């Protein structure tokens, strides 16, 4: 059963656009993963692919505020949703994102930088649900995310700095 | 060799982006490019019966190439000569681009598909039908040398590539025979999958109007990659090939080497007059990247009644994989063995290394390139000796380390140590980890049903590229190049021949140059990875980039000052030797001006394409290496019920001389230690016996350490000893990978001793929970 | 993409279960997709199915309720929602804790309890929990006891074409304990023991020890006799099993761990506050 890609999309789904980093994109017209679509049609080279089995976390993005592995989500599943990659967070004003990005700029915890988007996304996801995570909780939150360069301590340190900044600046809590 | 810029011919946008090195290779998409994918052997050893390339007729598929379709070329060379103990040369089997008649490891490339999209290329590669006749395979070096083992290469008996030795065997044997105590143990240095997060990729292209070839690919030095591919493999004038390395996502040695895919995309680009792009998958990385380590050693240490090291003998089988990668014979021999004596006083030393072929991916330099393997042997036999002689392991080291009064000292491997804070490092590490308080901590762990152990490991690094240069040419010295170009508005541009993959070189170089020229560091941009901008470069490896890079950069800076002085002499009409350079200024008598203002004036004095009068490009030898050294200490806790081993404390004291960026040095130490802990406890690379297939071929089964598994590390620096170079620096990047495995395993041995006594010496890497648990069960088994 | 470039894959995102079933019935070769954490990377590696029916928009599959039969969890509930549900935390905290540690947080945001039972059913903590509570899987056609779901032949569980799991009910235990050994963060536990005691007696589910998860009747008898020490009786509990041996661990190791985890579960069950 074949139809042209675009018409089959309209027939099946809501056709609702997807916003990537606040920019509206027409939905994916093929069967690709969110990762492939983001790196391809949406031009987001800050979403990375470091494996092909869903084990490294390098492809992490935020979908409606929740961190997911874009390699394990179909592109068509984010119709009508908001996708944020690292680039989108850099221009966002959310306090948790700001705090993490500032801490990263200050402490320069990354080396080759390949895993940087993933860890930043995961950190923001963590701070979205936990206001003052312990070091242990931060390391736990990085389960499933691989870094080969740093040994993680510097990245954990930057997240803890972000946490302290947030605590200091928002008396009522974060986000 | 002339370097020319294609000012006339238009440079495509994607190539400009690649040259600016802001993105990774896989982020670069030449418009209209073709895509390559590879058909890879599912067998570790097989005869190729037939290859059906009819897939090339599918719509969208441009071609399918097997070895028969390739133009004349030579194999990818192994550049390291090596003499066997009997005077003969090592074996030199060919490293082909695509398999010819036989495949020798799982994942070896058999055919290349070129298609209009990457997805199509991948799909079409799956459709290529290759008929194989599977053959028995061997993956273990110890088994490969046995008489009945399947041969990887016809005509190479016993799968032996080389049988090399160094030292006086008779002298060492005599010392072993006469010694009060000989400690004799066998050690495994397990194979490691290097696994930088960025996989390998390559883009080949040929300029339509001038035929200039371009290769965009991650390397650890574009010039060497260019010379090997153009000069050695394809027979091209290297001046016709531009190699560009953009941003690199980690390498740890594996991207130094020339791989078939890089050559093949170039050949395809030539053939089809369009860019050809390949991005390697993680599975391809597991099966075709060079891997690390994989050595088996029997080590014997002779001691006198007071625990002094009289002699050391190490017999090693080094697994090289199926093919000789570019440096492979170098790592276990002339790179690693020099640090086999560490900074200890050992009477004499003999080492024998057999290089063995197996049906596995090629093994080559991985963070430390043979030196971690040597250090592991040394530091583990010392702890074994401490146990057997009932001498405290810190004391045994103290007794044998080169002391201040011994300097200068030449070790049993011929390493000349002029400075070094070896004993002091040890004392500081013991203090930092509170060595004397350990007994109490052990008691507390016992109360929680945990076995606790403490371990030490010193390390001695030997960095500078000296060993590699000497093996390539007697008396040879490593070189490095730097170019300083003056731009408008006080901007300096540096092009340098090293290649960062995350080490942070560029900031350090800017800092060095800024200090030397009294320039604003923010106005200095540093660039690497460009053969079109720099005539020569030696690349990164062996922890030498700051040394060789700063050597070249400072000589270039001196050349800048010399040019500036000459320019001032002419411009001001004063004698040259009256022109003084100091504090960023040039002066002659009362007249003075800053280098910056002079450079602006000099810029105005030339027009068109004439280079700025102060711009320089130099290539210079590096005359002396460095010997970073230090002591690592570590505590582990073992749950005897599960065998799970946790590193709970880790400290290290390091003598790296002066440091340009302590931040960058710390980062390298932490990264190296993380990889060392990974190898020691978590990374289990397994080949199936008989089939040779890789059983751990993805991150779900090969476990890189994660954040909850690595301890915070205390990184301390012991200053007061300078490296013998202008900046007083010492190489540091690989040291963590040398020191951490023995520190961790020594701690683990210490934890297990209380339960199983000397059997604890038998603990091998990777000490996974089932491995530790099994060893603990042996307590009740008859020995 | 399946076949040659240009032929699309049809992705349906129905809002109701009835719509989903209709698509699965009417569109040839259509397959269901829940969280996709297992299937999507696998499809990308091999071939995309020609038609996919995503269950992710069906709100009815994401409800968690309590009734006389116990806890009812919609098959489309994400693991994260299972972990953070106040109902689950109150009624079956061992399950909430288990869900909170499955995989990693990114995976838990997408993976569903139903999807996990369909794709990764040979290992991990969840099968042990369902066996260890005597859970019931409800499909659009019938009810399947957990012990029938995890059958000895392994392989893909047998649902009829178009049949979907709608919810899982877990009887309310008096106490429950989840014990597992996870050697690598974010990956499956090597061995899991989930034990519960309730009005219907003891249930012990074990996964990772053998090729398939199973309800360990001998372990239930052993727990019932009350002596939780090591000894011949404990050795006999798994004597009829065929412990799995692979690159991760030997069968011997797995067996020893299963025994130790069973002891720990027993201790937890007999503790005054239960688990």
PDB file of C-alpha atoms in Angstrom, chain B residues 479-484 494-498 505-514 516 526 528 539-540 543-559 618 620-624 626 658-660 722-731:
ATOM      1  CA  UNK B 479      60.129  17.346  14.604  1.00  0.00           C
ATOM      2  CA  UNK B 480      57.287  19.773  14.915  1.00  0.00           C
ATOM      3  CA  UNK B 481      56.113  22.785  12.947  1.00  0.00           C
ATOM      4  CA  UNK B 482      54.438  26.048  13.739  1.00  0.00           C
ATOM      5  CA  UNK B 483      53.396  29.004  11.662  1.00  0.00           C
ATOM      6  CA  UNK B 484      52.611  32.451  13.029  1.00  0.00           C
ATOM      7  CA  UNK B 494      48.885  30.174  14.700  1.00  0.00           C
ATOM      8  CA  UNK B 495      48.895  27.007  12.651  1.00  0.00           C
ATOM      9  CA  UNK B 496      50.541  24.120  14.403  1.00  0.00           C
ATOM     10  CA  UNK B 497      51.212  20.509  13.520  1.00  0.00           C
ATOM     11  CA  UNK B 498      49.752  18.789  16.574  1.00  0.00           C
ATOM     12  CA  UNK B 505      45.881  22.328  23.224  1.00  0.00           C
ATOM     13  CA  UNK B 506      44.790  25.484  21.516  1.00  0.00           C
ATOM     14  CA  UNK B 507      44.144  27.491  24.652  1.00  0.00           C
ATOM     15  CA  UNK B 508      47.510  26.429  26.034  1.00  0.00           C
ATOM     16  CA  UNK B 509      49.353  27.392  22.886  1.00  0.00           C
ATOM     17  CA  UNK B 510      47.653  30.789  22.843  1.00  0.00           C
ATOM     18  CA  UNK B 511      48.704  31.284  26.426  1.00  0.00           C
ATOM     19  CA  UNK B 512      52.315  30.327  25.719  1.00  0.00           C
ATOM     20  CA  UNK B 513      52.575  32.630  22.731  1.00  0.00           C
ATOM     21  CA  UNK B 514      50.813  35.468  24.487  1.00  0.00           C
ATOM     22  CA  UNK B 516      56.252  35.125  25.052  1.00  0.00           C
ATOM     23  CA  UNK B 526      45.177  28.566  17.041  1.00  0.00           C
ATOM     24  CA  UNK B 528      45.308  22.542  13.640  1.00  0.00           C
ATOM     25  CA  UNK B 539      50.785  15.207  15.065  1.00  0.00           C
ATOM     26  CA  UNK B 540      49.748  14.230  18.534  1.00  0.00           C
ATOM     27  CA  UNK B 543      51.701  12.893  25.513  1.00  0.00           C
ATOM     28  CA  UNK B 544      54.070  15.126  23.636  1.00  0.00           C
ATOM     29  CA  UNK B 545      51.938  17.835  22.086  1.00  0.00           C
ATOM     30  CA  UNK B 546      52.617  20.599  24.568  1.00  0.00           C
ATOM     31  CA  UNK B 547      56.310  19.735  24.475  1.00  0.00           C
ATOM     32  CA  UNK B 548      56.729  19.552  20.731  1.00  0.00           C
ATOM     33  CA  UNK B 549      54.129  22.191  20.021  1.00  0.00           C
ATOM     34  CA  UNK B 550      55.620  24.696  22.429  1.00  0.00           C
ATOM     35  CA  UNK B 551      59.109  23.941  21.135  1.00  0.00           C
ATOM     36  CA  UNK B 552      58.006  24.792  17.626  1.00  0.00           C
ATOM     37  CA  UNK B 553      55.850  27.692  18.729  1.00  0.00           C
ATOM     38  CA  UNK B 554      58.595  29.311  20.787  1.00  0.00           C
ATOM     39  CA  UNK B 555      61.112  28.914  18.004  1.00  0.00           C
ATOM     40  CA  UNK B 556      58.589  30.468  15.670  1.00  0.00           C
ATOM     41  CA  UNK B 557      58.091  33.273  18.174  1.00  0.00           C
ATOM     42  CA  UNK B 558      61.849  33.764  18.317  1.00  0.00           C
ATOM     43  CA  UNK B 559      61.862  33.912  14.538  1.00  0.00           C
ATOM     44  CA  UNK B 618      59.339  26.868  11.013  1.00  0.00           C
ATOM     45  CA  UNK B 620      62.222  22.269  14.348  1.00  0.00           C
ATOM     46  CA  UNK B 621      63.519  19.176  16.112  1.00  0.00           C
ATOM     47  CA  UNK B 622      62.611  18.368  19.681  1.00  0.00           C
ATOM     48  CA  UNK B 623      65.857  17.527  21.384  1.00  0.00           C
ATOM     49  CA  UNK B 624      64.847  16.202  24.751  1.00  0.00           C
ATOM     50  CA  UNK B 626      60.266  14.436  29.439  1.00  0.00           C
ATOM     51  CA  UNK B 658      55.585  23.374  35.169  1.00  0.00           C
ATOM     52  CA  UNK B 659      52.037  23.350  33.892  1.00  0.00           C
ATOM     53  CA  UNK B 660      50.596  25.736  31.324  1.00  0.00           C
ATOM     54  CA  UNK B 722      61.348  21.012  35.776  1.00  0.00           C
ATOM     55  CA  UNK B 723      61.232  19.240  32.470  1.00  0.00           C
ATOM     56  CA  UNK B 724      64.292  19.920  30.349  1.00  0.00           C
ATOM     57  CA  UNK B 725      62.714  22.302  27.871  1.00  0.00           C
ATOM     58  CA  UNK B 726      62.128  26.020  27.778  1.00  0.00           C
ATOM     59  CA  UNK B 727      58.837  25.855  29.638  1.00  0.00           C
ATOM     60  CA  UNK B 728      59.872  23.176  32.104  1.00  0.00           C
ATOM     61  CA  UNK B 729      56.787  21.127  31.275  1.00  0.00           C
ATOM     62  CA  UNK B 730      56.432  17.375  31.251  1.00  0.00           C
ATOM     63  CA  UNK B 731      53.994  15.240  29.292  1.00  0.00           C
TER      64      UNK B 731
END
